[in-house]
Amino acid sequence: MVVSLNLCLGLAAAIFVVGMTGFVVRRNTLVMLMCIELMLSSVNLVFAAFSRQLGDASGHVFVLMNFAVAAAEAAIGLAMLVEIYRRRRTVDVDELKSLME
Amino acid sequence: MEAFLFFTCGALMLLGGVMMVLQRSAVVAALWLVFAFIAAAGVFAALSAPFVAIMQVLVYAGAIMVLFLFVIMMLHGPVLDGERKRLPLPMWPAVAIPPLAVLVLVGGWLSGRKAEALPAAPEGFGAPAQIANLLLGRYLLAFELISIVLLVALIGALTLGLRERKLPWS
């Protein structure tokens, strides 16, 4: 068994799909944010795989950029969530649909 | 050795992601996600990205997930009532079709490609010295811009988190 680019991309796609399904299925906003983190992480795998394939470490730089984006997203998302919880006393997306009605 | 690390850590990362989605409790889900991220560090190591692997453990599995666990324990440790309900039956195709479409598209594209082993990494590939050269050389502008993104996120989180609207600049 050898590690090929196809395997890396397939693994990343599978992990992305797991995150995507979780985002739709789960009702807890915290877990939905975690699913977004998992999807971002699967993109990092693609960057690292192509970096290795092309012998150019630029992909690693973009993985580090992606870490910063994920950190910013987690910070803002969790701050919004805490604020929503203070006002509505819930983090269930089924309860938070006043914009939809 | 490399293939062994890749397959083991890749399978463990997939397992961690699936278990995160299946767990009802948010705390247990967060712990499974930490597991998945540590396994991702192993995958990065197998793809000869040692610096990225270390940063994955430090930043993702360390900092970001600690933030998540902190907020989960502050808000709602137990399971939400809504999580005990099952999805209504008409929702299932809506949930299942997009992931299947992605898998079929990617799988179809990959099956048409030759599966060659990844080329061997050159000496010092992905080492901190090489990353630093790129980060402070070719990608200096991106590096500075991402620091502004982090600063704005910091100010935004601070603004959202203040209980009274008494900000020092207003």
Short mmCIF file of C-alpha atoms in Angstrom, two decimals:
data_model
loop_
_atom_site.label_atom_id
_atom_site.label_comp_id
_atom_site.label_asym_id
_atom_site.label_seq_id
_atom_site.Cartn_x
_atom_site.Cartn_y
_atom_site.Cartn_z
CA MET A 1 0.00 0.00 0.00
CA VAL A 2 1.38 3.39 -0.95
CA VAL A 3 0.10 6.87 -0.12
CA SER A 4 -1.12 8.46 -3.32
CA LEU A 5 -2.60 11.87 -3.96
CA ASN A 6 -5.94 10.22 -4.73
CA LEU A 7 -6.05 8.65 -1.27
CA CYS A 8 -5.34 11.98 0.40
CA LEU A 9 -8.06 13.72 -1.59
CA GLY A 10 -10.50 10.86 -0.92
CA LEU A 11 -9.81 11.02 2.82
CA ALA A 12 -10.27 14.80 2.81
CA ALA A 13 -13.54 14.47 0.88
CA ALA A 14 -14.82 11.83 3.32
CA ILE A 15 -14.00 14.01 6.32
CA PHE A 16 -15.57 17.04 4.65
CA VAL A 17 -18.74 15.04 4.04
CA VAL A 18 -18.84 13.93 7.68
CA GLY A 19 -18.61 17.58 8.76
CA MET A 20 -21.23 18.61 6.23
CA THR A 21 -23.68 15.92 7.35
CA GLY A 22 -23.11 16.81 10.97
CA PHE A 23 -23.78 20.46 10.25
CA VAL A 24 -27.19 19.59 8.78
CA VAL A 25 -28.17 16.85 11.22
CA ARG A 26 -27.16 18.33 14.55
CA ARG A 27 -29.42 20.82 16.32
CA ASN A 28 -26.86 22.10 18.81
CA THR A 29 -25.20 25.29 17.57
CA LEU A 30 -21.97 24.45 19.40
CA VAL A 31 -21.68 21.12 17.61
CA MET A 32 -22.51 22.82 14.30
CA LEU A 33 -19.54 25.15 14.86
CA MET A 34 -17.39 22.10 15.59
CA CYS A 35 -18.53 20.57 12.30
CA ILE A 36 -17.36 23.73 10.50
CA GLU A 37 -13.97 23.28 12.17
CA LEU A 38 -13.84 19.69 10.91
CA MET A 39 -14.60 20.85 7.35
CA LEU A 40 -11.86 23.50 7.53
CA SER A 41 -9.49 20.83 8.78
CA SER A 42 -10.25 18.58 5.81
CA VAL A 43 -9.29 21.45 3.50
CA ASN A 44 -5.96 21.66 5.33
CA LEU A 45 -5.33 18.01 4.41
CA VAL A 46 -5.79 18.87 0.72
CA PHE A 47 -3.32 21.76 1.02
CA ALA A 48 -0.73 19.52 2.67
CA ALA A 49 -1.23 16.73 0.12
CA PHE A 50 -0.78 19.01 -2.90
CA SER A 51 2.17 20.68 -1.21
CA ARG A 52 3.88 17.30 -0.97
CA GLN A 53 2.87 16.31 -4.51
CA LEU A 54 4.30 19.50 -6.04
CA GLY A 55 7.33 19.69 -3.72
CA ASP A 56 6.47 23.28 -2.81
CA ALA A 57 5.94 24.22 0.84
CA SER A 58 3.63 27.13 -0.01
CA GLY A 59 0.67 24.91 0.87
CA HIS A 60 1.95 24.68 4.44
CA VAL A 61 1.88 28.47 4.68
CA PHE A 62 -1.76 28.44 3.64
CA VAL A 63 -2.53 25.75 6.20
CA LEU A 64 -1.17 28.14 8.82
CA MET A 65 -3.36 30.92 7.38
CA ASN A 66 -6.32 28.55 7.63
CA PHE A 67 -5.51 27.96 11.32
CA ALA A 68 -5.77 31.70 11.91
CA VAL A 69 -9.07 31.89 10.00
CA ALA A 70 -10.44 28.94 12.01
CA ALA A 71 -9.35 30.57 15.26
CA ALA A 72 -11.01 33.86 14.29
CA GLU A 73 -14.16 32.02 13.25
CA ALA A 74 -14.29 30.08 16.52
CA ALA A 75 -13.75 33.23 18.59
CA ILE A 76 -16.46 35.26 16.83
CA GLY A 77 -18.88 32.33 16.58
CA LEU A 78 -18.57 31.43 20.24
CA ALA A 79 -18.89 35.08 21.31
CA MET A 80 -22.10 35.35 19.28
CA LEU A 81 -23.33 32.10 20.78
CA VAL A 82 -22.73 33.31 24.34
CA GLU A 83 -24.62 36.50 23.54
CA ILE A 84 -27.52 34.53 22.00
CA TYR A 85 -27.60 32.26 25.03
CA ARG A 86 -27.77 35.27 27.35
CA ARG A 87 -30.79 36.63 25.51
CA ARG A 88 -32.67 33.46 24.58
CA ARG A 89 -31.44 30.88 27.12
CA THR A 90 -30.94 28.23 24.42
CA VAL A 91 -28.42 27.16 21.79
CA ASP A 92 -30.88 24.93 19.90
CA VAL A 93 -31.21 26.04 16.26
CA ASP A 94 -34.85 24.90 16.18
CA GLU A 95 -35.62 27.53 18.82
CA LEU A 96 -33.59 30.25 17.09
CA LYS A 97 -35.70 30.81 13.99
CA SER A 98 -37.20 34.24 14.59
CA LEU A 99 -35.56 35.49 11.36
CA MET A 100 -37.30 32.71 9.41
CA GLU A 101 -40.84 33.40 10.64
CA MET B 1 6.31 3.60 7.96
CA GLU B 2 4.87 6.64 6.20
CA ALA B 3 2.00 4.65 4.70
CA PHE B 4 1.31 3.00 8.06
CA LEU B 5 1.12 6.41 9.78
CA PHE B 6 -1.11 7.80 7.02
CA PHE B 7 -3.59 4.93 7.03
CA THR B 8 -3.78 4.64 10.84
CA CYS B 9 -4.16 8.36 11.49
CA GLY B 10 -6.49 8.88 8.53
CA ALA B 11 -8.82 6.12 9.77
CA LEU B 12 -8.68 7.48 13.31
CA MET B 13 -9.48 11.01 12.09
CA LEU B 14 -12.48 9.72 10.16
CA LEU B 15 -13.59 7.76 13.25
CA GLY B 16 -13.24 10.87 15.42
CA GLY B 17 -15.35 12.92 13.01
CA VAL B 18 -18.08 10.30 12.75
CA MET B 19 -18.21 9.82 16.52
CA MET B 20 -18.40 13.59 16.98
CA VAL B 21 -21.49 13.72 14.78
CA LEU B 22 -23.09 10.71 16.49
CA GLN B 23 -22.56 11.82 20.10
CA ARG B 24 -25.52 13.50 21.78
CA SER B 25 -23.56 15.33 24.45
CA ALA B 26 -21.67 18.41 23.24
CA VAL B 27 -18.81 17.81 25.69
CA VAL B 28 -18.21 14.27 24.44
CA ALA B 29 -18.47 15.53 20.85
CA ALA B 30 -15.79 18.13 21.56
CA LEU B 31 -13.52 15.46 23.05
CA TRP B 32 -13.97 13.30 19.93
CA LEU B 33 -13.10 16.32 17.82
CA VAL B 34 -9.88 16.76 19.82
CA PHE B 35 -9.15 13.10 19.03
CA ALA B 36 -9.79 13.75 15.33
CA PHE B 37 -7.49 16.78 15.32
CA ILE B 38 -4.65 14.90 17.01
CA ALA B 39 -5.07 12.16 14.38
CA ALA B 40 -4.95 14.91 11.73
CA ALA B 41 -1.57 15.93 13.14
CA GLY B 42 -0.45 12.35 12.44
CA VAL B 43 -1.68 12.64 8.85
CA PHE B 44 0.27 15.89 8.45
CA ALA B 45 3.36 14.16 9.80
CA ALA B 46 2.87 11.36 7.26
CA LEU B 47 2.64 13.99 4.49
CA SER B 48 6.05 15.31 5.69
CA ALA B 49 4.71 18.53 7.17
CA PRO B 50 6.26 18.37 10.66
CA PHE B 51 5.80 22.05 11.52
CA VAL B 52 2.14 22.00 10.48
CA ALA B 53 1.63 18.82 12.52
CA ILE B 54 2.97 20.52 15.64
CA MET B 55 0.87 23.64 15.01
CA GLN B 56 -2.19 21.43 14.51
CA VAL B 57 -1.78 20.02 18.02
CA LEU B 58 -0.94 23.40 19.57
CA VAL B 59 -3.52 25.60 17.86
CA TYR B 60 -6.38 23.30 16.90
CA ALA B 61 -6.36 20.51 19.47
CA GLY B 62 -5.03 22.89 22.11
CA ALA B 63 -6.25 26.46 21.84
CA ILE B 64 -9.40 26.26 19.71
CA MET B 65 -10.83 23.15 21.35
CA VAL B 66 -10.11 24.48 24.85
CA LEU B 67 -12.12 27.57 23.86
CA PHE B 68 -14.96 25.31 22.70
CA LEU B 69 -14.91 23.19 25.86
CA PHE B 70 -14.81 26.33 27.99
CA VAL B 71 -17.91 27.76 26.30
CA ILE B 72 -19.76 24.40 26.34
CA MET B 73 -19.20 23.97 30.05
CA MET B 74 -20.17 27.60 30.67
CA LEU B 75 -23.45 27.34 28.75
CA HIS B 76 -25.02 23.95 28.52
CA GLY B 77 -23.24 20.88 29.78
CA PRO B 78 -26.15 18.46 29.41
CA VAL B 79 -27.85 17.27 26.23
CA LEU B 80 -30.35 19.61 24.56
CA ASP B 81 -33.98 18.47 24.41
CA GLY B 82 -33.98 18.92 20.64
CA GLU B 83 -31.19 16.36 20.24
CA ARG B 84 -33.40 13.60 21.60
CA LYS B 85 -35.89 14.03 18.75
CA ARG B 86 -35.21 12.17 15.55
CA LEU B 87 -35.20 14.01 12.26
CA PRO B 88 -38.61 13.86 10.53
CA LEU B 89 -38.74 11.37 7.66
CA PRO B 90 -39.13 13.92 4.80
CA MET B 91 -35.87 15.53 5.98
CA TRP B 92 -33.73 12.46 5.37
CA PRO B 93 -33.23 12.86 1.59
CA ALA B 94 -32.32 16.51 2.14
CA VAL B 95 -29.69 15.37 4.62
CA ALA B 96 -28.37 12.43 2.61
CA ILE B 97 -28.28 13.76 -0.96
CA PRO B 98 -25.67 16.59 -0.71
CA PRO B 99 -23.01 14.42 1.00
CA LEU B 100 -23.63 11.57 -1.43
CA ALA B 101 -23.36 14.00 -4.35
CA VAL B 102 -20.00 15.25 -3.08
CA LEU B 103 -18.74 11.70 -2.56
CA VAL B 104 -19.90 10.56 -6.01
CA LEU B 105 -18.36 13.59 -7.72
CA VAL B 106 -15.03 13.30 -5.94
CA GLY B 107 -14.98 9.51 -6.24
CA GLY B 108 -15.76 9.67 -9.95
CA TRP B 109 -13.04 12.22 -10.55
CA LEU B 110 -10.50 10.28 -8.52
CA SER B 111 -11.27 6.93 -10.17
CA GLY B 112 -10.28 8.43 -13.53
CA ARG B 113 -6.83 9.35 -12.24
CA LYS B 114 -3.74 7.16 -12.02
CA ALA B 115 -2.84 6.35 -8.41
CA GLU B 116 0.87 7.06 -8.16
CA ALA B 117 2.75 7.24 -4.89
CA LEU B 118 3.56 10.74 -3.70
CA PRO B 119 7.09 11.80 -4.66
CA ALA B 120 9.66 11.70 -1.86
CA ALA B 121 10.00 14.97 0.01
CA PRO B 122 13.28 16.87 -0.43
CA GLU B 123 15.59 17.41 2.54
CA GLY B 124 14.20 19.91 5.05
CA PHE B 125 10.76 19.98 3.41
CA GLY B 126 8.16 21.54 5.69
CA ALA B 127 10.73 22.31 8.38
CA PRO B 128 10.23 25.52 10.40
CA ALA B 129 13.12 27.22 8.57
CA GLN B 130 11.52 26.71 5.16
CA ILE B 131 8.07 27.81 6.39
CA ALA B 132 9.59 30.91 7.98
CA ASN B 133 11.38 31.81 4.73
CA LEU B 134 8.10 31.61 2.82
CA LEU B 135 6.00 33.28 5.50
CA LEU B 136 8.31 36.25 5.94
CA GLY B 137 9.33 36.39 2.29
CA ARG B 138 6.96 35.53 -0.51
CA TYR B 139 3.83 35.60 1.66
CA LEU B 140 4.67 38.57 3.88
CA LEU B 141 1.58 40.51 2.80
CA ALA B 142 -0.73 37.56 3.51
CA PHE B 143 0.98 37.13 6.89
CA GLU B 144 0.33 40.76 7.81
CA LEU B 145 -3.24 40.62 6.57
CA ILE B 146 -4.01 37.49 8.60
CA SER B 147 -2.73 39.28 11.69
CA ILE B 148 -5.26 42.03 10.99
CA VAL B 149 -7.98 39.38 10.66
CA LEU B 150 -7.03 38.03 14.08
CA LEU B 151 -7.01 41.54 15.58
CA VAL B 152 -10.47 42.29 14.16
CA ALA B 153 -11.76 38.94 15.47
CA LEU B 154 -10.34 39.81 18.90
CA ILE B 155 -12.05 43.20 18.94
CA GLY B 156 -15.28 41.67 17.64
CA ALA B 157 -15.34 38.95 20.30
CA LEU B 158 -14.61 41.56 22.97
CA THR B 159 -17.40 43.81 21.72
CA LEU B 160 -19.89 40.95 21.58
CA GLY B 161 -18.88 39.69 24.99
CA LEU B 162 -19.23 42.92 26.95
CA ARG B 163 -22.44 42.81 28.94
CA GLU B 164 -23.00 46.55 29.21
CA ARG B 165 -22.65 48.62 26.09
CA LYS B 166 -20.03 50.83 27.70
CA LEU B 167 -17.10 50.61 25.34
CA PRO B 168 -13.99 52.68 25.95
CA TRP B 169 -14.26 54.38 22.58
CA SER B 170 -17.98 55.27 22.64
#
